CSV table of C-alpha atoms in Angstrom, one decimal:
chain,number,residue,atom,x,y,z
J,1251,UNK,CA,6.0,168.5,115.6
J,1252,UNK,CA,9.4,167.3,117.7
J,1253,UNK,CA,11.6,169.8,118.3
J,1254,UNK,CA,15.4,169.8,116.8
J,1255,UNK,CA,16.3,170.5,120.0
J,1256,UNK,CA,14.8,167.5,121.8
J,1257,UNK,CA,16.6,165.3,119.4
J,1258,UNK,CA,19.5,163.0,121.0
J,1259,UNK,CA,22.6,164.4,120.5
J,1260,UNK,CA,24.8,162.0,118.4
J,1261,UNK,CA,28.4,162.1,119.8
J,1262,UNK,CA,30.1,160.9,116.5
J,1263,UNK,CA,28.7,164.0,115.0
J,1264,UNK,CA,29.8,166.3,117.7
J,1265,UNK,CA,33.2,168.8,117.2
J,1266,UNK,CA,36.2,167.3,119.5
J,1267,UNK,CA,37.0,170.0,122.1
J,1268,UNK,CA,39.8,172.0,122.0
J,1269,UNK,CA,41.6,169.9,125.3
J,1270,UNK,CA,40.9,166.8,123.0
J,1271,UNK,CA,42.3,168.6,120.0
J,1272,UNK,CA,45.4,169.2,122.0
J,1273,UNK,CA,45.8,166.2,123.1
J,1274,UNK,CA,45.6,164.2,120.1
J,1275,UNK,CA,47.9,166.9,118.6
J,1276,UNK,CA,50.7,166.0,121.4
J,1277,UNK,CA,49.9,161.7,120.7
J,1278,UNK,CA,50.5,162.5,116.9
J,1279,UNK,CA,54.2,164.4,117.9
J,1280,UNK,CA,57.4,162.4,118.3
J,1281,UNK,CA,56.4,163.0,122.1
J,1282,UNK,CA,53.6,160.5,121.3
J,1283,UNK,CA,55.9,157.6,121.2
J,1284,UNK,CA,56.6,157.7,125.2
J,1285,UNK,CA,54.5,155.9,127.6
J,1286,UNK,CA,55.1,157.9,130.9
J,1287,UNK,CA,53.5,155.0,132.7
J,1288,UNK,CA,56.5,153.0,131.1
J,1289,UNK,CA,60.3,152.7,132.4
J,1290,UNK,CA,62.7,155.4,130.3
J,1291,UNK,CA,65.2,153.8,128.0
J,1292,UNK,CA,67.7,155.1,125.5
J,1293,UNK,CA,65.5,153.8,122.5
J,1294,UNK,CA,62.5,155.5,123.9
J,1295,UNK,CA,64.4,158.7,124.1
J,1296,UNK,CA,65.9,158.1,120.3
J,1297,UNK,CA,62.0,157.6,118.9
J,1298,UNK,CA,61.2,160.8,120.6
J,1299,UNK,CA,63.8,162.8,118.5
J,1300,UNK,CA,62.2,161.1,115.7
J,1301,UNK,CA,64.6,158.1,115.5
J,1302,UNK,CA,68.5,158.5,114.5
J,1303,UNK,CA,67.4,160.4,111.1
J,1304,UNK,CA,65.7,163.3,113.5
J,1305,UNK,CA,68.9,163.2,115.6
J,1306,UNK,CA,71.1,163.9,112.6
J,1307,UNK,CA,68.7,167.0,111.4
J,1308,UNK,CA,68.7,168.1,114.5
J,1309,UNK,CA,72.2,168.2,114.7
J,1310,UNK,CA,74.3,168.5,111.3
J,1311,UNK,CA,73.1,171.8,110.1
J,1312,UNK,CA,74.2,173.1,113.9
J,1313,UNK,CA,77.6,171.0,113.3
J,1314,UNK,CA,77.9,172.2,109.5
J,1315,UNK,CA,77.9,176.4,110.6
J,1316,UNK,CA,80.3,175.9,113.5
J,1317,UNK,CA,82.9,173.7,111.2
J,1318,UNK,CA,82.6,175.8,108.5
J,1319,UNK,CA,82.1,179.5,110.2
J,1320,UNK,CA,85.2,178.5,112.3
J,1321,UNK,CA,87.2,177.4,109.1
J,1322,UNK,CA,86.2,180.1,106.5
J,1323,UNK,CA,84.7,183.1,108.5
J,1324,UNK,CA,82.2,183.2,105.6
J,1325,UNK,CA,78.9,184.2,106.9
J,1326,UNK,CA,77.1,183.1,103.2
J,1327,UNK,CA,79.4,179.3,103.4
J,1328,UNK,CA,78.3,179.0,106.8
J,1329,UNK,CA,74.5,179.3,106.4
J,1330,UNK,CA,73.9,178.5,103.4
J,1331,UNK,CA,75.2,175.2,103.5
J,1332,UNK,CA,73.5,174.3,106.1
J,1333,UNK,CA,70.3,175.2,104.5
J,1334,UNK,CA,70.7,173.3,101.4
J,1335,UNK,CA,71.1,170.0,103.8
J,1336,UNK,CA,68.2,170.8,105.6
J,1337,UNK,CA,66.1,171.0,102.1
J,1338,UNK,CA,68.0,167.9,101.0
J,1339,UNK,CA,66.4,166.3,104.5
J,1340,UNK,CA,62.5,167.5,103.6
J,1341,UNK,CA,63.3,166.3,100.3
J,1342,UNK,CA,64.5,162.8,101.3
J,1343,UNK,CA,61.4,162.8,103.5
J,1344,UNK,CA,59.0,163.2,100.4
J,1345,UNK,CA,60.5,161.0,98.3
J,1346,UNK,CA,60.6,157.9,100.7
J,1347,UNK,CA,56.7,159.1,101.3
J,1348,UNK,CA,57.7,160.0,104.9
J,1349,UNK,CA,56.7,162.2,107.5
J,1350,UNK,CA,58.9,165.5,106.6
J,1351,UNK,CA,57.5,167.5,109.6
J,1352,UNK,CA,60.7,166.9,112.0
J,1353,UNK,CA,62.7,168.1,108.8
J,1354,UNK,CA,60.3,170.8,107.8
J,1355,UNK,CA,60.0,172.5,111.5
J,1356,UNK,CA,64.0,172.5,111.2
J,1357,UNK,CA,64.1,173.4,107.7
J,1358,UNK,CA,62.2,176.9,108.6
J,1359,UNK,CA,64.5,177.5,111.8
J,1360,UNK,CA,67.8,177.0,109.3
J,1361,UNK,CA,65.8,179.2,106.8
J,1362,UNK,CA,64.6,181.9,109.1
J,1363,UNK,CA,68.6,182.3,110.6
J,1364,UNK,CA,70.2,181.7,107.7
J,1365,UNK,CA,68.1,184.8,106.3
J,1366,UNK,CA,68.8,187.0,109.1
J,1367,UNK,CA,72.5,186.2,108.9
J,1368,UNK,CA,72.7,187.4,105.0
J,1369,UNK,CA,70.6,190.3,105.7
J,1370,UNK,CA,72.7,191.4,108.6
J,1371,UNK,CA,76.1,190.0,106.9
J,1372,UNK,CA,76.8,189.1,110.7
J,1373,UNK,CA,77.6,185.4,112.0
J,1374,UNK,CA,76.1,186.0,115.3
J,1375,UNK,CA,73.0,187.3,114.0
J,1376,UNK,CA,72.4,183.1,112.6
J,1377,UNK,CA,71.2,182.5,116.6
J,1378,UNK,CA,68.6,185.3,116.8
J,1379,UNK,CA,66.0,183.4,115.3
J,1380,UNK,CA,67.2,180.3,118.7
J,1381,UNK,CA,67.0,183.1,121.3
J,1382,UNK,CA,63.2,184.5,119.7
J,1383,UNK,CA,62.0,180.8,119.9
J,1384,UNK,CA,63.5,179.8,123.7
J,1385,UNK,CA,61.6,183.4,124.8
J,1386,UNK,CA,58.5,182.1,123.3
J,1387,UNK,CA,58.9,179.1,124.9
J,1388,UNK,CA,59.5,180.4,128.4
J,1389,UNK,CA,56.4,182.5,127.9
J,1390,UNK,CA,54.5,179.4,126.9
J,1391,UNK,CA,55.8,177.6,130.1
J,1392,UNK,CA,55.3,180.9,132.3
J,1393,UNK,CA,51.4,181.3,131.0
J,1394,UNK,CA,50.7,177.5,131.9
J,1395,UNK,CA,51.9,178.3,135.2
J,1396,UNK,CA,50.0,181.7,136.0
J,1397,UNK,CA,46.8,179.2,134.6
J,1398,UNK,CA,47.7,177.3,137.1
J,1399,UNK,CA,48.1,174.2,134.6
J,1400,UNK,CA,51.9,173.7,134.3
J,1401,UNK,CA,52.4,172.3,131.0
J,1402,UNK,CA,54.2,168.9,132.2
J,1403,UNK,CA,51.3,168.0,133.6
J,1404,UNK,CA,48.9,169.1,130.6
J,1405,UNK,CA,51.4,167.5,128.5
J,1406,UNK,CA,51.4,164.2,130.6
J,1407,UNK,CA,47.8,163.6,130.6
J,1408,UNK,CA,47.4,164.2,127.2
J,1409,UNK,CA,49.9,161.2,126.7
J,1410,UNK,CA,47.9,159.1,128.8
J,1411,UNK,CA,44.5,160.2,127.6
J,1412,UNK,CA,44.1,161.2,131.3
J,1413,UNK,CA,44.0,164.6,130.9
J,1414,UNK,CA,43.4,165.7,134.7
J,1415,UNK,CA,45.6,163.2,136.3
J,1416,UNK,CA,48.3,165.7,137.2
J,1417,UNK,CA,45.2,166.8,139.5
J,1418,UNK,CA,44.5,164.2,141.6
J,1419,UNK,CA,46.8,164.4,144.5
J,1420,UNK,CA,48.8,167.1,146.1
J,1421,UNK,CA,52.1,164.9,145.3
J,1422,UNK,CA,51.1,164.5,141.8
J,1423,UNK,CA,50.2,168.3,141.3
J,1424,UNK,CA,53.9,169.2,142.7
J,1425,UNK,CA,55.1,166.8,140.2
J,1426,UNK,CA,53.7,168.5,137.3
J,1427,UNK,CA,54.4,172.1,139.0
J,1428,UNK,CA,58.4,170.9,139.3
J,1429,UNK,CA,59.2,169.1,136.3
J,1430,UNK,CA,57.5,172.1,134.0
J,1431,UNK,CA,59.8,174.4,136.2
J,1432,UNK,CA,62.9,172.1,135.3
J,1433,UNK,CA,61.9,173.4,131.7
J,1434,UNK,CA,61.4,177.1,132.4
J,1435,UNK,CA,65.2,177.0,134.2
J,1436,UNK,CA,66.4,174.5,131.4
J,1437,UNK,CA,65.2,176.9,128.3
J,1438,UNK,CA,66.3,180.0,131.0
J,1439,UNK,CA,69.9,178.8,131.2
J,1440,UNK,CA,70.1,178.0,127.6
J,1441,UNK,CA,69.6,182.0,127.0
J,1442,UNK,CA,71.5,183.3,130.0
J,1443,UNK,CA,74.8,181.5,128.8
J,1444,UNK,CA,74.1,182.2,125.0
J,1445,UNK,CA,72.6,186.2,125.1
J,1446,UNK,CA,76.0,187.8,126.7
J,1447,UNK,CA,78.2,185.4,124.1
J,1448,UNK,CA,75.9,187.0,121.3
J,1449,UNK,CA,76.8,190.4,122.9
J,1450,UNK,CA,80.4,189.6,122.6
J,1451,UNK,CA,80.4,188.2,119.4
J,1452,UNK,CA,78.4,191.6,118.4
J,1453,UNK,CA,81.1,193.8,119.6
J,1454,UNK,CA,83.6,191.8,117.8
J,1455,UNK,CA,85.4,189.3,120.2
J,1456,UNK,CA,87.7,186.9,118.8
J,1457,UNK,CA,86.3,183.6,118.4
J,1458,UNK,CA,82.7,184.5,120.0
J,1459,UNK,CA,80.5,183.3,116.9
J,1460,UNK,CA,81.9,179.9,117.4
J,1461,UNK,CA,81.9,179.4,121.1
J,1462,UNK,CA,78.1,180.4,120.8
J,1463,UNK,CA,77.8,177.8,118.2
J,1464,UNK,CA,79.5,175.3,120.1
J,1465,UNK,CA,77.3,176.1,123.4
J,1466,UNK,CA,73.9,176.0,121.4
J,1467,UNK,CA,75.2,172.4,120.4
J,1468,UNK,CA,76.5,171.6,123.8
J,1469,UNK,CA,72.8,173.1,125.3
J,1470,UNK,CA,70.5,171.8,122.7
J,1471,UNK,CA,69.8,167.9,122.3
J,1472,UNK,CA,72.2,166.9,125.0
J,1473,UNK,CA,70.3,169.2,127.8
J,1474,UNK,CA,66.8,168.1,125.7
J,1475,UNK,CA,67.3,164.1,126.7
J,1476,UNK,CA,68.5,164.9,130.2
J,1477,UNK,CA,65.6,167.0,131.4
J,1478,UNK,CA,63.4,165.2,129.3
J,1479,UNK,CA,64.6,162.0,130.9
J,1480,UNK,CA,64.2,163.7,134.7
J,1481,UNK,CA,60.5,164.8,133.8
J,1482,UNK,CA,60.0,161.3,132.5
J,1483,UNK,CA,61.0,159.7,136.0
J,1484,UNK,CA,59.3,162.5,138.2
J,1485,UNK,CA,55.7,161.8,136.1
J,1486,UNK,CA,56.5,158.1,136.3
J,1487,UNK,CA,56.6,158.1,140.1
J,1488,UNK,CA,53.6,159.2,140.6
J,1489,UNK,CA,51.5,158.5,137.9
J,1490,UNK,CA,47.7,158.4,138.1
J,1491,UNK,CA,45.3,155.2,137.4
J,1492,UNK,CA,42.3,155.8,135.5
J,1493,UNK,CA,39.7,156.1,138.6
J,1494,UNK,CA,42.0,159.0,140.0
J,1495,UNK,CA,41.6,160.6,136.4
J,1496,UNK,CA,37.7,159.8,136.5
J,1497,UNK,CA,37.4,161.1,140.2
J,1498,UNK,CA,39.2,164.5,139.3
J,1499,UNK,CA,37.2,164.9,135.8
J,1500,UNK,CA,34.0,165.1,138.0
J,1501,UNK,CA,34.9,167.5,140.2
């Protein structure tokens, strides 16, 4: 009688790993639509964001609060408008049979700050929700380094289906080790300018709430494409070929 055990294993029927999981999960994202082998351009950077229509979600319901919190001081105007836009984007989404998840992922950041501002009755309080998700994000970046796989690199590989290419060669490894701490002081600054404004817009200073909201805008996409372009061109310069990948995956 054969045993199960001795049976060939057939790979088709085999669970991807969790590395391959990832990986697929960043080439399905907007991030998917870069070719770090490739030279950056403006319309590379644009599909990224998830074309102009991303850009605008991204943007509008920022735009929306600062225009009218700066206009009306009315904490319920201010957020709520912004949220019914951001349901009118999902919605526009499903109807043209799109992909709503751009729209969604900023439909629950609007929603999430807009509900903290109500509850709170406080203007400021609409950028907690900003500062809770840069802190996760610098603990995500922070972990990857202590792992000793900074997440540039991770992130990099998975793009190129050469997921230990950031490995190969000391150059390459202080490439990866660089551009994910370009991140770390990108998403650092972004809460070092904007906490103290919070603070001051907490204990009542004229015209705080809407030079936060202007800095988050000035911070946000703007800083996104610049360091985004910089990691682009420090991967690009030193990007693996696939027997350096092969070679490293062995080890």
């Amino acid at each position: 009688m054969t045993d199960e055990r001795d049976q060939p294993t057939d790979p088709a029927a085999q669970e991807p790993s969790f590395s391959d999981q990832v990986g697929a999960a960043i080439r399905g994202s907007t991030l998917g639509h870069l070719d770090p082998s490739a030279k950056p351009s403006p319309h590379a950077m644009l599909a990224a964001m998830g074309g102009a229509r991303g850009l605008v979600e991204s943007l509008l319901p920022g735009i929306l609060f600062l225009a009218l919190y700066a206009t009306t001081k009315d904490v319920w105007l201010a957020v709520l408008v912004p949220l019914v836009v951001s349901v009118g984007f999902v919605a526009w989404r499903v109807l043209q049979k799109g992909q709503p998840v751009l729209a969604f992922a900023g439909l629950i950041g609007v929603g999430i700050s807009a509900a903290v501002a109500l509850l709170t009755g406080q203007g400021e309080d609409n950028f907690l929700w900003g500062f809770t998700v840069n802190a996760v994000v610098i603990t995500v970046l922070l972990i990857s380094m202590l792992m000793r796989r900074p997440l540039v690199g991770v992130i990099a590989g998975a793009l190129t289906g050469t997921p230990y290419a950031w490995r190969t060669e000391r150059a390459k490894r202080a490439v990866a080790w660089r551009a994910t701490a370009l991140w770390l002081a990108v998403i650092g600054a972004r809460l070092a300018f904007q906490v103290p404004m919070y603070f001051a817009a907490d204990a009542g200073t004229p015209g705080a709430v809407e030079l936060l909201a202007a800095t988050k805008l000035a911070m946000g996409v703007p800083l996104y494409l610049a360091a985004l372009w910089v990691s682009w061109l420090m991967v690009r310069a030193v990007l693996d070929t696939p027997a350096d990948a092969a070679e490293a995956e062995a080890r």
